[in-house]
PDB file of C-alpha atoms in Angstrom:
ATOM      1  CA  TYR Q   1      -0.262  -0.110  -0.055  1.00 42.00           C
ATOM      2  CA  PHE Q   2       2.928   2.585   0.933  1.00 37.00           C
ATOM      3  CA  ILE Q   3       4.563   2.028  -2.671  1.00 39.00           C
ATOM      4  CA  GLN Q   4       0.941   2.508  -4.426  1.00 44.00           C
ATOM      5  CA  SER Q   5       0.841   5.296  -2.860  1.00 42.00           C
ATOM      6  CA  ASN Q   6       3.411   6.861  -3.631  1.00 40.00           C
ATOM      7  CA  LEU Q   7       3.319   5.965  -7.206  1.00 38.00           C
ATOM      8  CA  SER Q   8      -0.049   7.520  -7.267  1.00 45.00           C
ATOM      9  CA  MET Q   9       1.582  11.141  -5.703  1.00 41.00           C
ATOM     10  CA  ALA Q  10       4.129  10.634  -8.536  1.00 40.00           C
ATOM     11  CA  ASP Q  11       1.898  10.321 -11.381  1.00 44.00           C
ATOM     12  CA  ASN Q  12      -0.557  13.012 -10.298  1.00 45.00           C
ATOM     13  CA  GLU Q  13       2.854  15.220 -10.205  1.00 39.00           C
ATOM     14  CA  ARG Q  14       3.329  14.304 -13.529  1.00 44.00           C
ATOM     15  CA  GLN Q  15       0.291  16.127 -14.571  1.00 46.00           C
ATOM     16  CA  ARG Q  16       0.352  19.332 -16.361  1.00 48.00           C
ATOM     17  CA  LEU Q  17      -1.384  22.085 -14.652  1.00 45.00           C
ATOM     18  CA  ILE Q  18      -3.017  23.547 -17.276  1.00 46.00           C
ATOM     19  CA  THR Q  19      -4.110  21.992 -19.865  1.00 47.00           C
ATOM     20  CA  ASP Q  20      -4.294  22.813 -24.418  1.00 47.00           C
ATOM     21  CA  ASN Q  21      -7.507  24.167 -23.465  1.00 46.00           C
ATOM     22  CA  SER Q  22      -7.641  26.026 -20.608  1.00 44.00           C
ATOM     23  CA  SER Q  23      -4.176  27.531 -22.080  1.00 43.00           C
ATOM     24  CA  ASN Q  24      -6.001  28.682 -25.042  1.00 43.00           C
ATOM     25  CA  GLU Q  25      -8.773  30.463 -22.954  1.00 43.00           C
ATOM     26  CA  HIS Q  26      -7.448  32.021 -19.625  1.00 42.00           C
ATOM     27  CA  LEU Q  27      -3.974  32.820 -19.383  1.00 42.00           C
ATOM     28  CA  HIS Q  28      -3.758  32.949 -15.435  1.00 42.00           C
ATOM     29  CA  ARG Q  29      -6.042  34.785 -12.408  1.00 42.00           C
ATOM     30  CA  THR Q  30      -4.777  37.173 -10.169  1.00 42.00           C
ATOM     31  CA  SER Q  31      -5.144  37.757  -6.670  1.00 41.00           C
ATOM     32  CA  HIS Q  32      -8.935  38.840  -6.895  1.00 42.00           C
ATOM     33  CA  SER Q  33      -9.625  35.480  -9.169  1.00 39.00           C
ATOM     34  CA  GLN Q  34     -10.141  37.435 -12.237  1.00 45.00           C
ATOM     35  CA  VAL Q  35      -9.412  35.741 -15.510  1.00 45.00           C
ATOM     36  CA  ILE Q  36      -7.279  37.682 -17.773  1.00 48.00           C
ATOM     37  CA  SER Q  37      -7.039  37.620 -21.752  1.00 51.00           C
ATOM     38  CA  ARG Q  38      -4.188  37.693 -23.261  1.00 53.00           C
ATOM     39  CA  GLU Q  39      -5.308  40.995 -25.167  1.00 54.00           C
ATOM     40  CA  ALA Q  40      -5.078  42.943 -21.389  1.00 62.00           C
ATOM     41  CA  PHE Q  41      -1.216  42.877 -21.429  1.00 65.00           C
ATOM     42  CA  ARG Q  42       1.057  45.166 -23.514  1.00 70.00           C
ATOM     43  CA  ALA Q  43       3.822  47.199 -22.179  1.00 75.00           C
ATOM     44  CA  THR Q  44       3.636  51.099 -22.330  1.00 83.00           C
ATOM     45  CA  PRO Q  45       6.008  53.806 -23.462  1.00 89.00           C
ATOM     46  CA  ALA Q  46       6.684  55.113 -19.660  1.00 91.00           C
ATOM     47  CA  ARG Q  47       8.879  51.964 -19.402  1.00 92.00           C
ATOM     48  CA  TRP Q  48      11.604  53.411 -20.783  1.00 94.00           C
ATOM     49  CA  TYR Q  49      11.234  56.736 -18.279  1.00 96.00           C
ATOM     50  CA  ILE Q  50      11.110  54.646 -15.420  1.00 95.00           C
ATOM     51  CA  LEU Q  51      14.512  52.863 -16.525  1.00 95.00           C
ATOM     52  CA  PHE Q  52      16.248  56.062 -17.079  1.00 96.00           C
ATOM     53  CA  ALA Q  53      14.874  57.447 -13.590  1.00 96.00           C
ATOM     54  CA  PHE Q  54      16.007  54.290 -11.396  1.00 95.00           C
ATOM     55  CA  CYS Q  55      19.008  54.153 -13.593  1.00 95.00           C
ATOM     56  CA  TYR Q  56      20.053  57.610 -12.649  1.00 96.00           C
ATOM     57  CA  MET Q  57      19.054  57.044  -9.306  1.00 95.00           C
ATOM     58  CA  GLY Q  58      22.045  53.826  -8.870  1.00 94.00           C
ATOM     59  CA  MET Q  59      24.381  55.752 -10.810  1.00 96.00           C
ATOM     60  CA  ILE Q  60      24.316  59.063  -8.452  1.00 96.00           C
ATOM     61  CA  GLN Q  61      24.759  56.645  -6.006  1.00 93.00           C
ATOM     62  CA  GLY Q  62      27.901  54.924  -6.961  1.00 93.00           C
ATOM     63  CA  PHE Q  63      28.672  58.822  -7.779  1.00 95.00           C
ATOM     64  CA  ILE Q  64      28.118  59.931  -4.076  1.00 94.00           C
ATOM     65  CA  GLY Q  65      29.638  57.082  -2.827  1.00 92.00           C
ATOM     66  CA  ASN Q  66      33.030  57.045  -4.670  1.00 93.00           C
ATOM     67  CA  ALA Q  67      33.339  60.737  -4.948  1.00 93.00           C
ATOM     68  CA  TRP Q  68      36.392  61.116  -2.408  1.00 93.00           C
ATOM     69  CA  GLY Q  69      38.594  58.216  -3.015  1.00 91.00           C
ATOM     70  CA  PRO Q  70      40.410  59.638  -6.379  1.00 92.00           C
ATOM     71  CA  VAL Q  71      40.576  63.085  -5.176  1.00 92.00           C
ATOM     72  CA  ALA Q  72      42.686  62.114  -1.789  1.00 91.00           C
ATOM     73  CA  ALA Q  73      45.595  62.941  -2.698  1.00 88.00           C
ATOM     74  CA  VAL Q  74      44.496  66.620  -3.554  1.00 88.00           C
ATOM     75  CA  MET Q  75      42.022  66.311   0.330  1.00 89.00           C
ATOM     76  CA  LYS Q  76      45.150  65.430   2.129  1.00 87.00           C
ATOM     77  CA  ASN Q  77      47.465  67.559   0.739  1.00 84.00           C
ATOM     78  CA  ARG Q  78      45.755  70.628   0.793  1.00 82.00           C
ATOM     79  CA  PHE Q  79      42.679  70.315   3.428  1.00 82.00           C
ATOM     80  CA  ASP Q  80      44.432  68.035   5.926  1.00 83.00           C
ATOM     81  CA  TRP Q  81      42.106  65.001   4.954  1.00 87.00           C
ATOM     82  CA  ASP Q  82      44.020  62.040   6.551  1.00 86.00           C
ATOM     83  CA  ASP Q  83      44.299  58.664   4.565  1.00 86.00           C
ATOM     84  CA  GLY Q  84      41.211  57.611   7.688  1.00 87.00           C
ATOM     85  CA  ARG Q  85      38.797  60.291   7.092  1.00 88.00           C
ATOM     86  CA  THR Q  86      38.159  59.096   3.026  1.00 88.00           C
ATOM     87  CA  SER Q  87      38.144  55.635   4.254  1.00 89.00           C
ATOM     88  CA  LEU Q  88      35.611  56.118   6.495  1.00 91.00           C
ATOM     89  CA  LEU Q  89      33.741  58.078   4.064  1.00 91.00           C
ATOM     90  CA  ALA Q  90      33.941  55.188   1.706  1.00 90.00           C
ATOM     91  CA  LEU Q  91      33.009  52.630   4.129  1.00 92.00           C
ATOM     92  CA  TRP Q  92      29.814  54.276   4.857  1.00 93.00           C
ATOM     93  CA  VAL Q  93      28.094  53.300   1.850  1.00 90.00           C
ATOM     94  CA  PRO Q  94      28.386  49.612   2.741  1.00 91.00           C
ATOM     95  CA  VAL Q  95      27.759  49.806   6.859  1.00 94.00           C
ATOM     96  CA  ALA Q  96      24.110  52.216   6.184  1.00 93.00           C
ATOM     97  CA  PHE Q  97      23.169  49.605   3.206  1.00 92.00           C
ATOM     98  CA  VAL Q  98      22.665  47.188   5.595  1.00 93.00           C
ATOM     99  CA  PRO Q  99      19.496  48.416   7.244  1.00 92.00           C
ATOM    100  CA  GLY Q 100      18.310  50.417   4.227  1.00 90.00           C
ATOM    101  CA  ALA Q 101      18.090  46.692   3.231  1.00 90.00           C
ATOM    102  CA  ILE Q 102      16.349  45.188   5.549  1.00 90.00           C
ATOM    103  CA  MET Q 103      14.046  47.840   5.766  1.00 89.00           C
ATOM    104  CA  PHE Q 104      13.229  48.252   1.806  1.00 88.00           C
ATOM    105  CA  PRO Q 105      11.309  44.963   1.912  1.00 82.00           C
ATOM    106  CA  TRP Q 106       9.353  45.694   5.519  1.00 86.00           C
ATOM    107  CA  VAL Q 107       8.478  49.396   4.276  1.00 89.00           C
ATOM    108  CA  THR Q 108       7.515  48.050   0.316  1.00 84.00           C
ATOM    109  CA  GLU Q 109       5.123  45.407   1.685  1.00 81.00           C
ATOM    110  CA  TRP Q 110       3.632  47.810   3.650  1.00 88.00           C
ATOM    111  CA  THR Q 111       2.941  50.712   1.438  1.00 87.00           C
ATOM    112  CA  ASN Q 112       4.356  50.503  -1.959  1.00 89.00           C
ATOM    113  CA  MET Q 113       7.023  51.039  -4.422  1.00 90.00           C
ATOM    114  CA  ARG Q 114       6.255  54.811  -5.447  1.00 93.00           C
ATOM    115  CA  PHE Q 115       6.192  56.061  -1.721  1.00 94.00           C
ATOM    116  CA  VAL Q 116       9.643  53.859  -1.791  1.00 94.00           C
ATOM    117  CA  VAL Q 117      11.136  55.526  -4.680  1.00 94.00           C
ATOM    118  CA  VAL Q 118      10.134  59.072  -3.786  1.00 95.00           C
ATOM    119  CA  GLY Q 119      11.195  58.543  -0.179  1.00 94.00           C
ATOM    120  CA  ASN Q 120      14.728  57.165  -1.348  1.00 95.00           C
ATOM    121  CA  GLY Q 121      14.468  60.538  -3.778  1.00 95.00           C
ATOM    122  CA  ALA Q 122      14.056  62.971  -0.883  1.00 96.00           C
ATOM    123  CA  LEU Q 123      16.596  61.652   0.998  1.00 95.00           C
ATOM    124  CA  MET Q 124      19.383  62.124  -1.718  1.00 95.00           C
ATOM    125  CA  ALA Q 125      17.845  65.745  -1.961  1.00 96.00           C
ATOM    126  CA  ILE Q 126      18.391  66.216   1.790  1.00 96.00           C
ATOM    127  CA  ALA Q 127      21.917  64.537   1.040  1.00 95.00           C
ATOM    128  CA  GLY Q 128      22.639  66.984  -1.706  1.00 94.00           C
ATOM    129  CA  ALA Q 129      20.681  70.095   0.171  1.00 94.00           C
ATOM    130  CA  LEU Q 130      23.709  69.608   3.301  1.00 93.00           C
ATOM    131  CA  LYS Q 131      25.937  70.095   0.158  1.00 92.00           C
ATOM    132  CA  ILE Q 132      24.942  73.335  -0.763  1.00 92.00           C
ATOM    133  CA  LEU Q 133      25.379  74.535   2.677  1.00 91.00           C
ATOM    134  CA  SER Q 134      28.751  73.147   2.922  1.00 88.00           C
ATOM    135  CA  VAL Q 135      29.326  75.359  -0.590  1.00 87.00           C
ATOM    136  CA  THR Q 136      27.184  78.672   0.653  1.00 88.00           C
ATOM    137  CA  VAL Q 137      26.727  79.048   4.551  1.00 87.00           C
ATOM    138  CA  ILE Q 138      28.833  76.728   5.985  1.00 86.00           C
ATOM    139  CA  PRO Q 139      32.767  76.463   6.444  1.00 85.00           C
ATOM    140  CA  LEU Q 140      34.535  74.532   4.427  1.00 82.00           C
ATOM    141  CA  SER Q 141      36.230  73.599   7.922  1.00 81.00           C
ATOM    142  CA  TYR Q 142      33.145  71.865   8.354  1.00 88.00           C
ATOM    143  CA  LEU Q 143      32.928  69.442   5.045  1.00 90.00           C
ATOM    144  CA  ILE Q 144      33.903  66.434   6.833  1.00 89.00           C
ATOM    145  CA  ILE Q 145      31.366  66.498   9.069  1.00 91.00           C
ATOM    146  CA  THR Q 146      28.453  67.505   6.226  1.00 93.00           C
ATOM    147  CA  SER Q 147      30.342  64.731   4.058  1.00 93.00           C
ATOM    148  CA  HIS Q 148      29.664  61.910   6.730  1.00 93.00           C
ATOM    149  CA  ILE Q 149      25.924  62.495   7.109  1.00 94.00           C
ATOM    150  CA  ALA Q 150      25.615  62.649   3.467  1.00 94.00           C
ATOM    151  CA  HIS Q 151      27.178  59.315   2.674  1.00 94.00           C
ATOM    152  CA  ILE Q 152      25.280  57.707   5.881  1.00 95.00           C
ATOM    153  CA  ILE Q 153      22.058  58.942   4.247  1.00 95.00           C
ATOM    154  CA  ASN Q 154      23.463  57.953   0.665  1.00 93.00           C
ATOM    155  CA  GLY Q 155      24.698  54.044   1.594  1.00 93.00           C
ATOM    156  CA  VAL Q 156      20.986  54.211   3.360  1.00 93.00           C
ATOM    157  CA  CYS Q 157      19.641  55.016  -0.033  1.00 92.00           C
ATOM    158  CA  GLY Q 158      21.734  52.806  -1.497  1.00 91.00           C
ATOM    159  CA  ALA Q 159      19.294  49.609  -0.950  1.00 91.00           C
ATOM    160  CA  VAL Q 160      16.603  50.712  -3.704  1.00 92.00           C
ATOM    161  CA  PRO Q 161      18.739  50.674  -6.377  1.00 91.00           C
ATOM    162  CA  PHE Q 162      20.482  47.767  -5.720  1.00 89.00           C
ATOM    163  CA  SER Q 163      17.185  45.298  -4.401  1.00 87.00           C
ATOM    164  CA  GLY Q 164      14.225  46.633  -6.259  1.00 89.00           C
ATOM    165  CA  VAL Q 165      15.950  45.908  -9.887  1.00 91.00           C
ATOM    166  CA  MET Q 166      14.056  42.742 -10.629  1.00 87.00           C
ATOM    167  CA  TYR Q 167      10.430  44.862  -9.258  1.00 89.00           C
ATOM    168  CA  ILE Q 168      11.113  47.368 -12.263  1.00 91.00           C
ATOM    169  CA  THR Q 169      12.017  44.617 -14.869  1.00 90.00           C
ATOM    170  CA  VAL Q 170       8.819  42.534 -13.667  1.00 88.00           C
ATOM    171  CA  ASN Q 171       6.783  44.915 -13.107  1.00 89.00           C
ATOM    172  CA  TRP Q 172       7.245  47.517 -16.391  1.00 90.00           C
ATOM    173  CA  PHE Q 173       9.026  44.998 -18.563  1.00 91.00           C
ATOM    174  CA  PRO Q 174       7.590  41.988 -20.878  1.00 89.00           C
ATOM    175  CA  THR Q 175       9.759  38.905 -20.772  1.00 86.00           C
ATOM    176  CA  LYS Q 176      11.646  39.977 -23.919  1.00 89.00           C
ATOM    177  CA  GLU Q 177      12.731  43.063 -22.648  1.00 90.00           C
ATOM    178  CA  ARG Q 178      13.823  42.386 -18.881  1.00 90.00           C
ATOM    179  CA  ILE Q 179      17.124  40.782 -19.348  1.00 91.00           C
ATOM    180  CA  VAL Q 180      17.996  44.228 -21.634  1.00 93.00           C
ATOM    181  CA  ALA Q 181      16.466  46.291 -18.164  1.00 93.00           C
ATOM    182  CA  THR Q 182      18.329  44.490 -15.426  1.00 94.00           C
ATOM    183  CA  GLY Q 183      21.643  45.263 -17.662  1.00 94.00           C
ATOM    184  CA  LEU Q 184      21.534  48.606 -17.759  1.00 94.00           C
ATOM    185  CA  ILE Q 185      20.282  49.116 -14.357  1.00 93.00           C
ATOM    186  CA  MET Q 186      23.664  47.098 -13.382  1.00 92.00           C
ATOM    187  CA  ALA Q 187      25.509  48.678 -15.765  1.00 94.00           C
ATOM    188  CA  THR Q 188      24.670  52.322 -14.293  1.00 94.00           C
ATOM    189  CA  LEU Q 189      25.578  51.317 -10.810  1.00 90.00           C
ATOM    190  CA  ASN Q 190      28.765  50.304 -12.015  1.00 91.00           C
ATOM    191  CA  THR Q 191      29.325  53.245 -14.298  1.00 94.00           C
ATOM    192  CA  GLY Q 192      28.436  55.978 -11.144  1.00 94.00           C
ATOM    193  CA  ILE Q 193      31.572  54.105  -9.571  1.00 93.00           C
ATOM    194  CA  ALA Q 194      33.684  55.050 -12.314  1.00 94.00           C
ATOM    195  CA  ILE Q 195      32.575  58.810 -12.752  1.00 95.00           C
ATOM    196  CA  PRO Q 196      34.488  60.352  -9.954  1.00 94.00           C
ATOM    197  CA  PHE Q 197      37.762  58.427 -11.479  1.00 94.00           C
ATOM    198  CA  LEU Q 198      38.096  60.846 -14.430  1.00 91.00           C
ATOM    199  CA  LEU Q 199      35.635  63.552 -13.150  1.00 93.00           C
ATOM    200  CA  GLY Q 200      37.023  64.519  -9.789  1.00 92.00           C
ATOM    201  CA  PRO Q 201      41.015  64.699 -11.213  1.00 91.00           C
ATOM    202  CA  HIS Q 202      39.782  67.232 -13.854  1.00 90.00           C
ATOM    203  CA  ILE Q 203      37.748  69.559 -11.497  1.00 92.00           C
ATOM    204  CA  ILE Q 204      40.319  69.040  -8.540  1.00 89.00           C
ATOM    205  CA  PRO Q 205      44.190  68.197 -10.276  1.00 85.00           C
ATOM    206  CA  GLU Q 206      47.236  68.046  -8.491  1.00 76.00           C
ATOM    207  CA  PRO Q 207      49.509  70.772  -8.240  1.00 65.00           C
ATOM    208  CA  GLN Q 208      53.115  70.125  -9.671  1.00 58.00           C
ATOM    209  CA  GLU Q 209      56.026  72.346 -10.615  1.00 42.00           C
ATOM    210  CA  ASN Q 210      57.667  72.419 -14.108  1.00 32.00           C
ATOM    211  CA  LEU Q 211      55.352  71.204 -16.457  1.00 37.00           C
ATOM    212  CA  THR Q 212      55.819  71.513 -20.482  1.00 39.00           C
ATOM    213  CA  SER Q 213      53.400  71.239 -23.134  1.00 38.00           C
ATOM    214  CA  PRO Q 214      50.008  72.835 -20.854  1.00 41.00           C
ATOM    215  CA  ILE Q 215      46.780  72.632 -22.702  1.00 39.00           C
ATOM    216  CA  ASN Q 216      43.569  74.712 -21.651  1.00 45.00           C
ATOM    217  CA  LEU Q 217      40.138  72.988 -20.781  1.00 42.00           C
ATOM    218  CA  PRO Q 218      37.218  74.371 -18.684  1.00 47.00           C
ATOM    219  CA  PHE Q 219      37.293  74.621 -15.150  1.00 44.00           C
ATOM    220  CA  SER Q 220      41.241  74.199 -15.452  1.00 44.00           C
ATOM    221  CA  ARG Q 221      43.779  77.273 -16.417  1.00 43.00           C
ATOM    222  CA  ASN Q 222      47.159  75.549 -17.532  1.00 42.00           C
ATOM    223  CA  TYR Q 223      46.032  72.463 -17.009  1.00 41.00           C
ATOM    224  CA  HIS Q 224      47.996  69.530 -17.928  1.00 40.00           C
ATOM    225  CA  PHE Q 225      45.944  66.382 -19.391  1.00 37.00           C
ATOM    226  CA  LEU Q 226      48.340  63.587 -19.237  1.00 37.00           C
ATOM    227  CA  ASP Q 227      49.916  64.257 -15.550  1.00 43.00           C
ATOM    228  CA  ASN Q 228      46.292  65.282 -14.565  1.00 45.00           C
ATOM    229  CA  VAL Q 229      48.014  68.133 -12.620  1.00 46.00           C
ATOM    230  CA  VAL Q 230      48.593  72.374 -13.016  1.00 46.00           C
ATOM    231  CA  GLU Q 231      51.204  74.401 -13.823  1.00 45.00           C
ATOM    232  CA  GLU Q 232      49.892  77.515 -11.871  1.00 45.00           C
ATOM    233  CA  ASP Q 233      47.603  79.065  -9.190  1.00 46.00           C
ATOM    234  CA  HIS Q 234      48.798  76.625  -6.626  1.00 53.00           C
ATOM    235  CA  ASP Q 235      47.439  79.238  -3.699  1.00 71.00           C
ATOM    236  CA  GLN Q 236      44.775  77.615  -1.601  1.00 79.00           C
ATOM    237  CA  ALA Q 237      41.916  80.093  -2.620  1.00 84.00           C
ATOM    238  CA  PHE Q 238      42.071  78.226  -6.684  1.00 85.00           C
ATOM    239  CA  PHE Q 239      41.598  74.556  -4.451  1.00 87.00           C
ATOM    240  CA  GLU Q 240      38.551  76.158  -2.249  1.00 88.00           C
ATOM    241  CA  GLN Q 241      36.944  77.183  -5.700  1.00 90.00           C
ATOM    242  CA  ARG Q 242      37.665  73.622  -7.338  1.00 91.00           C
ATOM    243  CA  LEU Q 243      36.255  71.678  -4.356  1.00 92.00           C
ATOM    244  CA  ARG Q 244      33.252  74.267  -4.937  1.00 92.00           C
ATOM    245  CA  TYR Q 245      32.554  73.056  -8.121  1.00 94.00           C
ATOM    246  CA  TYR Q 246      32.768  69.478  -7.438  1.00 95.00           C
ATOM    247  CA  LEU Q 247      30.660  69.810  -4.274  1.00 94.00           C
ATOM    248  CA  TRP Q 248      27.531  72.038  -6.333  1.00 95.00           C
ATOM    249  CA  ILE Q 249      28.279  68.397  -9.254  1.00 95.00           C
ATOM    250  CA  GLN Q 250      27.368  66.233  -6.307  1.00 95.00           C
ATOM    251  CA  ALA Q 251      24.588  68.458  -5.026  1.00 95.00           C
ATOM    252  CA  VAL Q 252      23.057  69.345  -8.143  1.00 96.00           C
ATOM    253  CA  SER Q 253      23.034  65.405  -9.358  1.00 96.00           C
ATOM    254  CA  MET Q 254      21.332  63.917  -6.309  1.00 95.00           C
ATOM    255  CA  ILE Q 255      18.532  66.727  -6.577  1.00 96.00           C
ATOM    256  CA  LEU Q 256      17.628  65.921  -9.854  1.00 96.00           C
ATOM    257  CA  CYS Q 257      17.004  61.899  -8.525  1.00 95.00           C
ATOM    258  CA  PHE Q 258      14.160  63.423  -6.446  1.00 96.00           C
ATOM    259  CA  VAL Q 259      13.099  65.821  -9.595  1.00 96.00           C
ATOM    260  CA  PHE Q 260      12.898  62.615 -11.858  1.00 96.00           C
ATOM    261  CA  VAL Q 261      11.041  60.430  -9.501  1.00 95.00           C
ATOM    262  CA  ILE Q 262       8.689  63.126  -8.398  1.00 95.00           C
ATOM    263  CA  VAL Q 263       7.390  63.903 -11.366  1.00 94.00           C
ATOM    264  CA  TYR Q 264       6.535  60.621 -12.312  1.00 93.00           C
ATOM    265  CA  PHE Q 265       7.214  56.931 -11.065  1.00 93.00           C
ATOM    266  CA  PRO Q 266       3.733  55.137  -9.941  1.00 92.00           C
ATOM    267  CA  SER Q 267       3.832  51.862  -8.390  1.00 87.00           C
ATOM    268  CA  ARG Q 268       2.282  49.732 -11.236  1.00 85.00           C
ATOM    269  CA  PRO Q 269       1.803  50.337 -14.591  1.00 85.00           C
ATOM    270  CA  GLN Q 270      -1.648  50.796 -15.967  1.00 78.00           C
ATOM    271  CA  PHE Q 271      -1.828  47.663 -18.090  1.00 73.00           C
ATOM    272  CA  ALA Q 272       0.356  44.568 -16.791  1.00 73.00           C
ATOM    273  CA  PRO Q 273       3.087  44.085 -19.566  1.00 69.00           C
ATOM    274  CA  THR Q 274       2.714  39.903 -18.874  1.00 67.00           C
ATOM    275  CA  ALA Q 275       0.681  38.116 -16.915  1.00 63.00           C
ATOM    276  CA  SER Q 276       3.668  37.227 -14.180  1.00 60.00           C
ATOM    277  CA  ALA Q 277       3.538  41.033 -13.353  1.00 57.00           C
ATOM    278  CA  VAL Q 278      -0.300  40.399 -11.840  1.00 59.00           C
ATOM    279  CA  THR Q 279       0.462  37.067 -10.251  1.00 62.00           C
ATOM    280  CA  ALA Q 280      -0.325  36.784  -6.609  1.00 60.00           C
ATOM    281  CA  ARG Q 281       3.013  36.440  -4.580  1.00 59.00           C
ATOM    282  CA  LEU Q 282       3.233  33.921  -1.708  1.00 58.00           C
ATOM    283  CA  ASP Q 283       3.002  35.095   1.273  1.00 62.00           C
ATOM    284  CA  ILE Q 284       6.434  34.030   2.632  1.00 58.00           C
ATOM    285  CA  MET Q 285       6.012  34.307   6.440  1.00 58.00           C
ATOM    286  CA  GLN Q 286       2.433  32.733   6.370  1.00 64.00           C
ATOM    287  CA  GLU Q 287       3.904  29.777   4.235  1.00 59.00           C
ATOM    288  CA  THR Q 288       6.587  29.385   5.932  1.00 64.00           C
ATOM    289  CA  GLY Q 289       4.470  29.004   9.471  1.00 62.00           C
ATOM    290  CA  ASP Q 290       1.984  26.645   8.132  1.00 62.00           C
ATOM    291  CA  HIS Q 291       4.825  24.903   6.534  1.00 61.00           C
ATOM    292  CA  ALA Q 292       6.297  24.230  10.471  1.00 61.00           C
ATOM    293  CA  SER Q 293       2.414  23.818  11.681  1.00 67.00           C
ATOM    294  CA  GLN Q 294       2.385  21.094   9.010  1.00 66.00           C
ATOM    295  CA  SER Q 295       5.591  19.716   9.817  1.00 62.00           C
ATOM    296  CA  LYS Q 296       4.762  19.633  13.689  1.00 59.00           C
ATOM    297  CA  ASP Q 297       1.857  17.455  12.928  1.00 57.00           C
ATOM    298  CA  ARG Q 298       3.369  15.075  11.061  1.00 56.00           C
ATOM    299  CA  THR Q 299       5.900  14.447  13.175  1.00 56.00           C
ATOM    300  CA  SER Q 300       3.217  13.804  16.112  1.00 54.00           C
ATOM    301  CA  HIS Q 301       1.262  11.264  14.059  1.00 53.00           C
ATOM    302  CA  PRO Q 302       2.493   7.244  14.950  1.00 55.00           C
ATOM    303  CA  PRO Q 303       4.930   5.555  12.891  1.00 53.00           C
ATOM    304  CA  LEU Q 304       3.274   4.351   9.469  1.00 51.00           C
ATOM    305  CA  PHE Q 305       4.577   0.869   9.868  1.00 50.00           C
ATOM    306  CA  PRO Q 306       4.893  -0.354  13.810  1.00 54.00           C
ATOM    307  CA  ASN Q 307       8.159  -1.721  14.979  1.00 54.00           C
ATOM    308  CA  ASP Q 308       5.828  -5.528  14.966  1.00 50.00           C
ATOM    309  CA  HIS Q 309       4.307  -4.892  11.672  1.00 51.00           C
ATOM    310  CA  ARG Q 310       7.707  -4.106   9.723  1.00 49.00           C
ATOM    311  CA  PRO Q 311       7.848  -5.397   6.207  1.00 51.00           C
ATOM    312  CA  PRO Q 312      11.611  -7.557   6.437  1.00 52.00           C
TER     313      PRO Q 312
END
C-alpha cells in the first residue's frame, strides 16, 4: 500500500497544471480571481522613463559613494584630510546599506514602490542640500562633518537601486526586454562608481611644478591633461574654488534624483506587460508558519510501520 500510494503521487505530479484547452481560454488569474486574457497585457512607453529614472538614481548613488577616493591626495595635501577620513567616507556606503536593505522589503510590503522611490529621492535631495550648505553657508572646515552625514544617507538610499531591480523589470517590462533592463540597471550602478575617477581629477587636479605642453580645458587653467596636474594657481583659494565646483556637481545630481521620481514614478503601470506582473505572490511568512505547523503535525502522528508489523 505504501509503494502504491507513492506511485500514484508521482503520477499526479507528472500531470500538467494547465491543459491545452484551458491555456487557450485563460492565461492566468489575479489575486482577485479575475480571468485575464492575452489582449489585456501590453507594455507602455513610460517604462523607458521609469528605467531612466531608476538607472540615474543608482548611478548617482555610486558616484556619491566613491566621490572622495580619486581626489584623496589633494584633500590630504590641501585640506588636511588624512587617509582615515577618506576611507571612512567610503566605508559608510556598505555599512549604511545593511539597515537600508532590511527596511526596504518591509516598507515596500506595507506601502508601495512609489512611496519607497520618492522617499529615497527625498533623502538623496537632503544629502544634496547638505553639500550646498557646505558650499554657501557652512565653512569648508566643517565639510568633513556634512560629508559623513551625506554619505550615511547615501548608503541607506543605495538599498533601493540595488534591491529593486527585479521589481522594476517584472512589473514594467515584457519577458523579452527584462534581460536588457536588468543589464542597463546593473551597468549604470557600476558606471556611477567609475565617474569620480574621470571627473574628480579633472576638477580638482594635483599641483606640480616644471610642466611642459600645458593645454586649456574647462574649469582649469594651464592644465596638463596626461599628468592630471596644474602648473599655476597653487594657492589655497584656487583649490577651494575647485572643491566648490565639485560639491555643486554632487549636490545638483542628487537633487535631480528627487525631481525625476517626483514628476512621474507610479508603483505599477496601467497595463501589465505580462501575466507574471499581476500574479499574486506567496506570503513567505504565512507559508513558512503553515509548513512548520504541518511538520509538527506529521511528527506527532504514529509511525507508519509499527515495530512488530515492519515488512522484512
